[in-house]
PDB file of C-alpha atoms in Angstrom:
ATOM      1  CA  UNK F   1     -86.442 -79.976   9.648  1.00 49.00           C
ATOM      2  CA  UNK F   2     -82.769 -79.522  10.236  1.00 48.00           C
ATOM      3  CA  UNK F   3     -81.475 -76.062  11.673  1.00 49.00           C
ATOM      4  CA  UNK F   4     -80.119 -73.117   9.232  1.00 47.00           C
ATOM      5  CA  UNK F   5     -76.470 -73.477   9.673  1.00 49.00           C
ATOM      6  CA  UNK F   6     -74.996 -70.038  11.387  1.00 53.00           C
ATOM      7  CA  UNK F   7     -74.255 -67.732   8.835  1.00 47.00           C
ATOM      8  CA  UNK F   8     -70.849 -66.731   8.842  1.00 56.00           C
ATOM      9  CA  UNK F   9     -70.279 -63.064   9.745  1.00 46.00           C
ATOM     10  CA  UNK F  10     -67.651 -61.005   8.022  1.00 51.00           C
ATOM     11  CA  UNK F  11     -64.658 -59.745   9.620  1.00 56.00           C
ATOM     12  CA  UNK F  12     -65.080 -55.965  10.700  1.00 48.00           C
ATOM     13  CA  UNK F  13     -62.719 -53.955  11.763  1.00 52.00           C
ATOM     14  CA  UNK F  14     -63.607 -52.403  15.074  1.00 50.00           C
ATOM     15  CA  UNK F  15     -65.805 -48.790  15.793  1.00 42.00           C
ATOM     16  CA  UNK F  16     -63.074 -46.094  16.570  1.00 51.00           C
ATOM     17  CA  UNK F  17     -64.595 -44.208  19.332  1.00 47.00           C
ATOM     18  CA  UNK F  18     -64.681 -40.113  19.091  1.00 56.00           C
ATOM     19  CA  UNK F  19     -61.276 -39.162  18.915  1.00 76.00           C
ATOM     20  CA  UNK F  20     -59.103 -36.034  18.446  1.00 87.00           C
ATOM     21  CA  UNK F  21     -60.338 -35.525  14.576  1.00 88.00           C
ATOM     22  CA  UNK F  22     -63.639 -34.421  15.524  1.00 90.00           C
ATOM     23  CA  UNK F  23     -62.543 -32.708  18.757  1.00 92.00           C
ATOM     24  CA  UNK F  24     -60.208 -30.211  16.087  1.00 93.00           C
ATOM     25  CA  UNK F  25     -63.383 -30.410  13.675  1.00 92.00           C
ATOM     26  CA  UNK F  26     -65.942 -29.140  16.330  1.00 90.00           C
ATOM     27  CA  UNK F  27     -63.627 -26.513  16.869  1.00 91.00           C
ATOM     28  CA  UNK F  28     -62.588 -25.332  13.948  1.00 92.00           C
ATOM     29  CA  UNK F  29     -66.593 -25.180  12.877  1.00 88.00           C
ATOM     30  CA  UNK F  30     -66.871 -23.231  16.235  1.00 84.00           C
ATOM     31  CA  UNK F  31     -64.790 -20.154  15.247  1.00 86.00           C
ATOM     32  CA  UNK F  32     -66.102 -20.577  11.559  1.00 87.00           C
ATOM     33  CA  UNK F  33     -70.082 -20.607  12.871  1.00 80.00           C
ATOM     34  CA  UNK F  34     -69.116 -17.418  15.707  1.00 74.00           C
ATOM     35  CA  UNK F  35     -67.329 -15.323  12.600  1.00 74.00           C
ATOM     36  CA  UNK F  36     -63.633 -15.616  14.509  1.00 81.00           C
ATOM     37  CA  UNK F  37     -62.208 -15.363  11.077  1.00 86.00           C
ATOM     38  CA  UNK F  38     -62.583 -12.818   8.113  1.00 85.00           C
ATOM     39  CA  UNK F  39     -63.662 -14.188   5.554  1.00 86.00           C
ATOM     40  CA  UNK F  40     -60.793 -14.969   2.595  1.00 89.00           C
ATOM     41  CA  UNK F  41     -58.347 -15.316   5.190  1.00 92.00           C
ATOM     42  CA  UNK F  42     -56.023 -17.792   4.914  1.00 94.00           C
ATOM     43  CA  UNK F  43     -56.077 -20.645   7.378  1.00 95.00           C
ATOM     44  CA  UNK F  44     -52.600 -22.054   7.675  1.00 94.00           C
ATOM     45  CA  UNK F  45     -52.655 -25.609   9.180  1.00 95.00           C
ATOM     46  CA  UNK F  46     -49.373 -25.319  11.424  1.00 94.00           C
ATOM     47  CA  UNK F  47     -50.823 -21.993  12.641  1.00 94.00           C
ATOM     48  CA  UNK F  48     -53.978 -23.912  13.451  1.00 95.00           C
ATOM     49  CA  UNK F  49     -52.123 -26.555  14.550  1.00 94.00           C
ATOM     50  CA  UNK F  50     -50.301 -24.470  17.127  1.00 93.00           C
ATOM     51  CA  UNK F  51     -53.251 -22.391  18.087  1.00 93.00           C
ATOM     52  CA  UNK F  52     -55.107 -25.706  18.982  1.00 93.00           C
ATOM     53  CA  UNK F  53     -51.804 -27.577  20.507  1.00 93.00           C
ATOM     54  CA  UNK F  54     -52.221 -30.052  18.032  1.00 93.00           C
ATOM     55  CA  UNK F  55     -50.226 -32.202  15.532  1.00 93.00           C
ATOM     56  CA  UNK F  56     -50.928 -30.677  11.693  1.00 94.00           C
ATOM     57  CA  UNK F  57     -52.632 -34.109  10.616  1.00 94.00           C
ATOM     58  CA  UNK F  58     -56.009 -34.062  12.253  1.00 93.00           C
ATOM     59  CA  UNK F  59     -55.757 -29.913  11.367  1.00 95.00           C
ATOM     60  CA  UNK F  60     -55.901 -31.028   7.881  1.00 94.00           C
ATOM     61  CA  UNK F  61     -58.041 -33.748   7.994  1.00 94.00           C
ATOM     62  CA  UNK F  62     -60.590 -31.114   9.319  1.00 94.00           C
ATOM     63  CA  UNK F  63     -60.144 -28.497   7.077  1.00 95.00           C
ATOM     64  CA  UNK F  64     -60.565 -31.037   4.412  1.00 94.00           C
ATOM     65  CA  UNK F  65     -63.887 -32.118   5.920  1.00 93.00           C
ATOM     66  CA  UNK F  66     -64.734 -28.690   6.125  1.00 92.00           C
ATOM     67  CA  UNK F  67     -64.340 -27.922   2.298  1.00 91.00           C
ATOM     68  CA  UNK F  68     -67.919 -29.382   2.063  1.00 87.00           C
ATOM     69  CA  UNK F  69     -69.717 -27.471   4.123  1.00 86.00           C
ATOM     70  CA  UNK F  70     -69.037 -24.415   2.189  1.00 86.00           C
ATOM     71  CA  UNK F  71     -67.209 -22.530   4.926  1.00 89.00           C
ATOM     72  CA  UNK F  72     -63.690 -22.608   3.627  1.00 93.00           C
ATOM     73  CA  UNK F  73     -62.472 -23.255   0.278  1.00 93.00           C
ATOM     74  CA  UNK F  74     -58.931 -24.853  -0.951  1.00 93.00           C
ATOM     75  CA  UNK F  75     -57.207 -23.016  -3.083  1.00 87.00           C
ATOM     76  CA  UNK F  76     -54.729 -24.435  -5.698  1.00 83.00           C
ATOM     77  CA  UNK F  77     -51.006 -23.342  -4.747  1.00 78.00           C
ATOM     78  CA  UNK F  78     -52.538 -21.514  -1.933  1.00 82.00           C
ATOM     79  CA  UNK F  79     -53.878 -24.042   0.860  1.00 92.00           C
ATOM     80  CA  UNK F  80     -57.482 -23.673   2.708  1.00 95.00           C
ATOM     81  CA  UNK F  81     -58.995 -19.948   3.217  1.00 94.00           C
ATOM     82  CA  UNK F  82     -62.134 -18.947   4.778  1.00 92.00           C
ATOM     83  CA  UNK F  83     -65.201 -18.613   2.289  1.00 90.00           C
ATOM     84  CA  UNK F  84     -65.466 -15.469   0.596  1.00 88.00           C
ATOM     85  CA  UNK F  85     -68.491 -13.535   1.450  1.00 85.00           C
ATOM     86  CA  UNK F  86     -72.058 -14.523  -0.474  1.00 86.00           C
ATOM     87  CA  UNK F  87     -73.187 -12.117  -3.322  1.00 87.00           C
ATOM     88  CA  UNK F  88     -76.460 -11.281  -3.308  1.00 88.00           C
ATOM     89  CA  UNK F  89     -77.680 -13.572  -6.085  1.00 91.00           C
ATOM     90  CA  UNK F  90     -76.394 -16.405  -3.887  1.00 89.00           C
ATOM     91  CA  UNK F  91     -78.269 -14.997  -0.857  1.00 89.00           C
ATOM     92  CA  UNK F  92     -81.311 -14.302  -2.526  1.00 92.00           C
ATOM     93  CA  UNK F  93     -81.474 -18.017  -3.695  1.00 93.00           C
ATOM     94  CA  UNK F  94     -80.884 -19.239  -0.646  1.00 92.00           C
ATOM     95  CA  UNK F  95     -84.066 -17.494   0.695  1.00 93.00           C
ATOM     96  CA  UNK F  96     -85.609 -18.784  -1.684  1.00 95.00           C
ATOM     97  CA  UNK F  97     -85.017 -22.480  -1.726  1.00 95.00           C
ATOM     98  CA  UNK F  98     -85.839 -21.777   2.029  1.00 95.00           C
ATOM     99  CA  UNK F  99     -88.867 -20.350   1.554  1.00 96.00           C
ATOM    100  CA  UNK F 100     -90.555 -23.116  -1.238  1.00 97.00           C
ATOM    101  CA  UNK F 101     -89.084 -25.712   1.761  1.00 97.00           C
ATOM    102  CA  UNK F 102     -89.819 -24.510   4.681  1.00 97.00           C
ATOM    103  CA  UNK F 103     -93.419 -23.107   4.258  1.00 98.00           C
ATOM    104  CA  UNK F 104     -94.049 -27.245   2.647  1.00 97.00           C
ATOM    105  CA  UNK F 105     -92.785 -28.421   6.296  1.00 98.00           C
ATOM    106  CA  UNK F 106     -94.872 -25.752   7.827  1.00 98.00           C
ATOM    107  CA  UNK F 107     -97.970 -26.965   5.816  1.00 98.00           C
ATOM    108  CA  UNK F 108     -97.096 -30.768   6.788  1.00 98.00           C
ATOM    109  CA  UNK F 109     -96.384 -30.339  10.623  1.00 98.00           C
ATOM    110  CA  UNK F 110     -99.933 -28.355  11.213  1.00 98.00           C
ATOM    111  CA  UNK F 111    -101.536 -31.381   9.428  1.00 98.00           C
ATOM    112  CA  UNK F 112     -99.701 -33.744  11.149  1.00 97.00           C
ATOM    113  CA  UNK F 113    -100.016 -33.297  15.210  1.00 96.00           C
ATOM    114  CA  UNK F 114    -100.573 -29.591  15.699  1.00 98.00           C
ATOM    115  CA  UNK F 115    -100.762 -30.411  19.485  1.00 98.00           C
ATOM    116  CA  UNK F 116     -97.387 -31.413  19.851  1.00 98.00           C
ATOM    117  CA  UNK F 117     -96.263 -29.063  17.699  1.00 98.00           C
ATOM    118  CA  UNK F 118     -97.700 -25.962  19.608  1.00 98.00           C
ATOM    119  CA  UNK F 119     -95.907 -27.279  22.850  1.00 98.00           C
ATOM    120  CA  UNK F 120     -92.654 -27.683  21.130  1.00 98.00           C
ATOM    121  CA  UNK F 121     -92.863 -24.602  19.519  1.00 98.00           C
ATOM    122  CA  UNK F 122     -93.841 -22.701  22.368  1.00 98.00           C
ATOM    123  CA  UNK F 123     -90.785 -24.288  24.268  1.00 98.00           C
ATOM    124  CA  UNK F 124     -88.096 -23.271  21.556  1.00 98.00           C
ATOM    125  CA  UNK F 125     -89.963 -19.706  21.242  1.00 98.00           C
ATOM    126  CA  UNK F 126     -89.661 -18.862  24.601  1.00 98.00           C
ATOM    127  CA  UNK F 127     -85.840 -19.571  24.111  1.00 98.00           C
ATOM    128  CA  UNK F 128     -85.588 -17.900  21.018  1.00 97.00           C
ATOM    129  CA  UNK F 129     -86.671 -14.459  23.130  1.00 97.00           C
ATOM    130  CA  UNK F 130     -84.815 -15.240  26.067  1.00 97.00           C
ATOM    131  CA  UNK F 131     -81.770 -15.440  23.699  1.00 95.00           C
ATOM    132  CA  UNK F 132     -83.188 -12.303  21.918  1.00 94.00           C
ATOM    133  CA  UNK F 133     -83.628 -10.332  25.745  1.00 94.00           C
ATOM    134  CA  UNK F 134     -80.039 -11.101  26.079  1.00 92.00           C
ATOM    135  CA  UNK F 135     -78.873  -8.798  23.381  1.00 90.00           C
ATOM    136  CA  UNK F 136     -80.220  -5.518  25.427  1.00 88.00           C
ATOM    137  CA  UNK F 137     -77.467  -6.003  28.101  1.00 87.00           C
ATOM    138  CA  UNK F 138     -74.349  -3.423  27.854  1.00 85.00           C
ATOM    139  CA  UNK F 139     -72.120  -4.710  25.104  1.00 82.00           C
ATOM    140  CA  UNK F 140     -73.974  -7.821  24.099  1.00 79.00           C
ATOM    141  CA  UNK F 141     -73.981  -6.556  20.571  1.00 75.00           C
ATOM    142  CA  UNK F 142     -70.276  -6.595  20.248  1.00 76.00           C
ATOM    143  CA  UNK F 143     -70.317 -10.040  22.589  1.00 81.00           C
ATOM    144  CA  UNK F 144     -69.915 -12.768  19.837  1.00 77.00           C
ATOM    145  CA  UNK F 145     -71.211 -15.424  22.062  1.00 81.00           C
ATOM    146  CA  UNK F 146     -74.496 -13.794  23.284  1.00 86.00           C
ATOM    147  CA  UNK F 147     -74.808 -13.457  19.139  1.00 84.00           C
ATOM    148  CA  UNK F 148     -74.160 -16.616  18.103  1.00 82.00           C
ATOM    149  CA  UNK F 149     -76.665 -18.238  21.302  1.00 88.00           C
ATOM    150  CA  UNK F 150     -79.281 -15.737  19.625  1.00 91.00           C
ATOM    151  CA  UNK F 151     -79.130 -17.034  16.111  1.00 88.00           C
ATOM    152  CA  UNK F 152     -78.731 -20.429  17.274  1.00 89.00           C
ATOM    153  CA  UNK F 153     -82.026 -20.364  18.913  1.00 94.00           C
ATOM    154  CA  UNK F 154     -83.903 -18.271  16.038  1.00 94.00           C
ATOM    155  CA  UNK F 155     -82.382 -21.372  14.224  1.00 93.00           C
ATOM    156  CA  UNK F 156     -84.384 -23.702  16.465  1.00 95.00           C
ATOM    157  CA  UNK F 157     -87.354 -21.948  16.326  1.00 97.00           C
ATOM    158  CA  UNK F 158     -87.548 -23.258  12.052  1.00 96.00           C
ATOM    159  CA  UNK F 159     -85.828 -26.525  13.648  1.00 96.00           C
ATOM    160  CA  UNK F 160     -88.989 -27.644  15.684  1.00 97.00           C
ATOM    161  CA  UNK F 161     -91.177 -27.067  12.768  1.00 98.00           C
ATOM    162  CA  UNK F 162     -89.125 -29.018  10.564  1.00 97.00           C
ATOM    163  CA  UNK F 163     -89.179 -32.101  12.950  1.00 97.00           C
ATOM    164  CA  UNK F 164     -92.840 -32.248  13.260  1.00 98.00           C
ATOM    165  CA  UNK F 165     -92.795 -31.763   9.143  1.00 97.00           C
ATOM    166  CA  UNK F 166     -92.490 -35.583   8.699  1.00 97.00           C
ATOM    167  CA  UNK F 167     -90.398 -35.544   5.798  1.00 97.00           C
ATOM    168  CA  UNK F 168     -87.043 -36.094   6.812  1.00 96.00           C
ATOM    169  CA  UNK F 169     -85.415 -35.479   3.672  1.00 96.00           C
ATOM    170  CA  UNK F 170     -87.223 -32.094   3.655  1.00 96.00           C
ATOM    171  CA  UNK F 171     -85.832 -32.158   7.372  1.00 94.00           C
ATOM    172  CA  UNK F 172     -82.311 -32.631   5.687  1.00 93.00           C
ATOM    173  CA  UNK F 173     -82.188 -30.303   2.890  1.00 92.00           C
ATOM    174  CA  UNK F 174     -83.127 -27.954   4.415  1.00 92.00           C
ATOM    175  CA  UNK F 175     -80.256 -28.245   7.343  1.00 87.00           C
ATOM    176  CA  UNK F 176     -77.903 -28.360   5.112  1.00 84.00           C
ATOM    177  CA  UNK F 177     -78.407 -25.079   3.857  1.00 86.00           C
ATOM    178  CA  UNK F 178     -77.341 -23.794   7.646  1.00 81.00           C
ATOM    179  CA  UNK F 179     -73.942 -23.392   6.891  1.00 80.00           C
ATOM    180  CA  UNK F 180     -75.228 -21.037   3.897  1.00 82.00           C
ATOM    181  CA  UNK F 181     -77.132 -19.132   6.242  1.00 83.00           C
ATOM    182  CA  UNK F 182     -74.474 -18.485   8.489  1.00 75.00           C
ATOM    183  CA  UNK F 183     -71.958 -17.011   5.658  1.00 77.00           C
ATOM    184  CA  UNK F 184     -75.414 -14.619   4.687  1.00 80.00           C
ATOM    185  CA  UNK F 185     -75.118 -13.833   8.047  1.00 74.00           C
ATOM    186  CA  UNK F 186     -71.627 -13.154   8.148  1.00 71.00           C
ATOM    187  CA  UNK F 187     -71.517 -11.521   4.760  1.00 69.00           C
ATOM    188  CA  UNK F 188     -74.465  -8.716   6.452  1.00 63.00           C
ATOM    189  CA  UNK F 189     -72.304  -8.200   9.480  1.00 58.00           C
ATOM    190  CA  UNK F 190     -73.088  -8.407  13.066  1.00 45.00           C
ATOM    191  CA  UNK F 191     -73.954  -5.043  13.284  1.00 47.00           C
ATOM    192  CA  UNK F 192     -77.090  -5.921  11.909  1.00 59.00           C
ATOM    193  CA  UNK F 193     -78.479  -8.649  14.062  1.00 75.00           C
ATOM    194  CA  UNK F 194     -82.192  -8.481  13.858  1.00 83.00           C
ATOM    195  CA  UNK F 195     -83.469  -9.684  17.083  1.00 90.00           C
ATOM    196  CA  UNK F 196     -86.514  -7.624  17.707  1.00 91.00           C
ATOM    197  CA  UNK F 197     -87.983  -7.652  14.221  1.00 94.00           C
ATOM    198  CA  UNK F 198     -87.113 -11.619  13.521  1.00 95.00           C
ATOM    199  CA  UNK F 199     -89.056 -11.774  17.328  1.00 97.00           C
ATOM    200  CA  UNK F 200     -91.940 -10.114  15.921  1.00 97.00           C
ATOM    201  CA  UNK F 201     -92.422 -12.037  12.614  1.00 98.00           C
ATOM    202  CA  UNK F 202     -91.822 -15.166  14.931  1.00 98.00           C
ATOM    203  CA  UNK F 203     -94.525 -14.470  17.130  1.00 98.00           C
ATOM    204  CA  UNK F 204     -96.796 -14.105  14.344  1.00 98.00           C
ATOM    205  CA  UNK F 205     -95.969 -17.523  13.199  1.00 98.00           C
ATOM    206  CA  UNK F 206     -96.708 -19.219  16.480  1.00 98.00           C
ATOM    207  CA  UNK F 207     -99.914 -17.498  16.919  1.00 98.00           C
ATOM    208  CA  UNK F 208    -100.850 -18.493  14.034  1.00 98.00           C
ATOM    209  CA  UNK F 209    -100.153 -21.956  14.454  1.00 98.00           C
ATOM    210  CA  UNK F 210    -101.604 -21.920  17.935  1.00 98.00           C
ATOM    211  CA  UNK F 211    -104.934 -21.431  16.330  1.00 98.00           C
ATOM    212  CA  UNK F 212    -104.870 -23.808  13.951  1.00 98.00           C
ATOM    213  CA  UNK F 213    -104.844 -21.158  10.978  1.00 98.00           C
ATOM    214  CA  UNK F 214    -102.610 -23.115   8.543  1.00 98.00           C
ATOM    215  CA  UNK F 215    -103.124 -20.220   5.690  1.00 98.00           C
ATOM    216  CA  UNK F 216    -102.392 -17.574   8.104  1.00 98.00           C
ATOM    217  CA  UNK F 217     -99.010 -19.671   9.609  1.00 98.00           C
ATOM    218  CA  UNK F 218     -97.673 -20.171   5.778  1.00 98.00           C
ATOM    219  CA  UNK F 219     -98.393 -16.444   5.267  1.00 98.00           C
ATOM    220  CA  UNK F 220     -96.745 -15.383   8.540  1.00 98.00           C
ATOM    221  CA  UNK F 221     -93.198 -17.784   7.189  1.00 98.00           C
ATOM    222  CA  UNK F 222     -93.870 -16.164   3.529  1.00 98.00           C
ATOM    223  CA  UNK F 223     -93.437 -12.771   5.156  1.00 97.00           C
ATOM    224  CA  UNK F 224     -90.914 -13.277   7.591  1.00 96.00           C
ATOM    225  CA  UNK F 225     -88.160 -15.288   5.064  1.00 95.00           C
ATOM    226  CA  UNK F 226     -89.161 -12.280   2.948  1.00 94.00           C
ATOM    227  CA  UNK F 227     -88.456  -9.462   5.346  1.00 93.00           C
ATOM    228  CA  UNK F 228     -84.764 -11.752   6.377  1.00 90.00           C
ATOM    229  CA  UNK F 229     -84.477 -11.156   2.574  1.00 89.00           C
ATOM    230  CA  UNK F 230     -84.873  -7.356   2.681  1.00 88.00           C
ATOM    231  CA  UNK F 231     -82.992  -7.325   5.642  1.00 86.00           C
ATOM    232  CA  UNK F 232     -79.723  -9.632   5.222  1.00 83.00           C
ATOM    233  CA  UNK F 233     -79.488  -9.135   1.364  1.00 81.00           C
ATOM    234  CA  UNK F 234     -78.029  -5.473   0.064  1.00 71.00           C
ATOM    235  CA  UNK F 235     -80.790  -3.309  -1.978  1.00 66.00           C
ATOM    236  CA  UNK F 236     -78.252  -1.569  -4.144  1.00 56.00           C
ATOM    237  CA  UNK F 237     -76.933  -3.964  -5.926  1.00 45.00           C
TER     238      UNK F 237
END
C-alpha cells in the first residue's frame, strides 16, 4: 500500500506574542475592577493615552474591547464613559441568575469528588479570611487595594466550587457575570464592604460541605446570595 501523500498545510500567518494592547487592556480593567473612576465619567483616549505614556491606538483598541464587558459604554457623539451605576432591577437579576447557577455547580461538585473539593475549598477559604482580617487594620477601609484583594478572594471562594462543578459552560456563564458583580459592587459603595457577614455565611457553606450535607451546602449558598441581595441591593426602591 503506497504512503498518504503529505497533506499540504495552509499558510498561517504567525502568533503575535503579548504585546502592548493587552498590557493598556489589563490596565485599564485594573482601575475599572478597583473603582478608580466614577462611574459616567468620561474616559478620553488622549487623556488615557497620556496617563499611561502611550500612543492613542492601543487606548482605543482597549476601550473598544472593553465595551463588552459591560464596564464602559460608547456613546454616540460623545466617545467611551464609564458604566452608569446598576438599578436595582438589574442587580436583583443578577443575584438571581447567580443563585439558579451557582447552587446547580454546588449540587454537581459535592457529587462529583467532594474530597478534593473540601481541600480546595478549605485552601481558598482560609484566603478569603486572611483577605477579610486585613480590612481591621487602620485605614484599610478607605485602602482600595486591601478592598479589591478582599473581594477578589470572596470571588475565589464561588471560583473553587465552580471548577469542581464539571460543567464548564456553567463554569463560564457564570464568570462572565463578574464584571456585573463588580459594577453592583461599585453601584453599593465601598463603604459597605461586607467582610464579616459574607465570612460568616461562607463558613457555613464549607462546613456544610465538609460533612457531606449537600441539602444543607445548597441551603447555606441559597441564604448567603440572598443576604448579598439584601445587602448590596437598596430596600427603598
Amino acid at each position: 500500500m503506497s504512503s498518504s501523500p503529505d497533506l499540504e498545510m495552509p499558510q498561517l500567518r504567525p502568533i503575535r506574542p503579548r504585546g502592548l494592547r493587552d498590557d493598556v487592556y489589563d490596565a485599564l480593567l485594573d482601575m475599572l475592577t478597583s473603582g478608580s473612576f466614577e462611574p459616567n465619567s468620561p474616559l478620553t483616549i488622549d487623556g488615557l493615552a497620556r496617563y499611561l505614556a502611550v500612543s492613542q491606538t492601543p487606548v482605543r483598541e482597549a476601550l473598544a474591547r472593553l465595551e463588552d464587558t459591560g464596564l464602559v459604554r460608547r456613546m454616540a457623539n460623545r466617545g467611551y464613559r464609564v458604566a452608569p451605576p446598576m438599578s436595582a432591577a438589574q442587580m436583583s437579576e443578577l443575584i438571581e441568575a447567580r443563585l439558579i447557577m451557582e447552587t446547580s455547580a454546588l449540587d454537581r461538585a459535592m457529587s462529583r469528588n467532594l474530597p478534593g473539593l473540601v481541600a480546595d475549598l478549605e485552601t481558598s477559604f482560609a484566603a478569603n479570611i486572611e483577605a477579610a482580617d486585613r480590612l481591621d487594620a487602620e485605614g484599610a477601609m478607605s485602602d482600595r487595594a486591601a478592598i479589591w484583594n478582599y473581594y477578589h478572594r470572596d470571588w475565589d471562594f464561588h471560583q473553587t466550587i465552580l471548577n469542581h462543578c464539571g460543567n464548564r459552560y456553567i463554569n463560564r456563564s457564570v464568570n462572565s457575570l463578574g464584571f456585573s458583580v463588580h459594577l453592583m459592587r461599585q453601584t453599593s459603595g465601598t463603604g459597605k464592604v461586607d467582610a464579616p457577614t459574607a465570612i460568616g455565611e461562607h463558613q457555613t457553606i464549607f462546613d456544610a460541605v465538609r460533612s457531606g450535607d449537600k441539602a444543607a451546602a445548597i441551603h447555606a449558598m441559597t441564604h448567603h446570595l440572598a443576604m448579598v441581595s439584601r445587602r448590596m441591593i437598596p430596600q427603598d426602591t
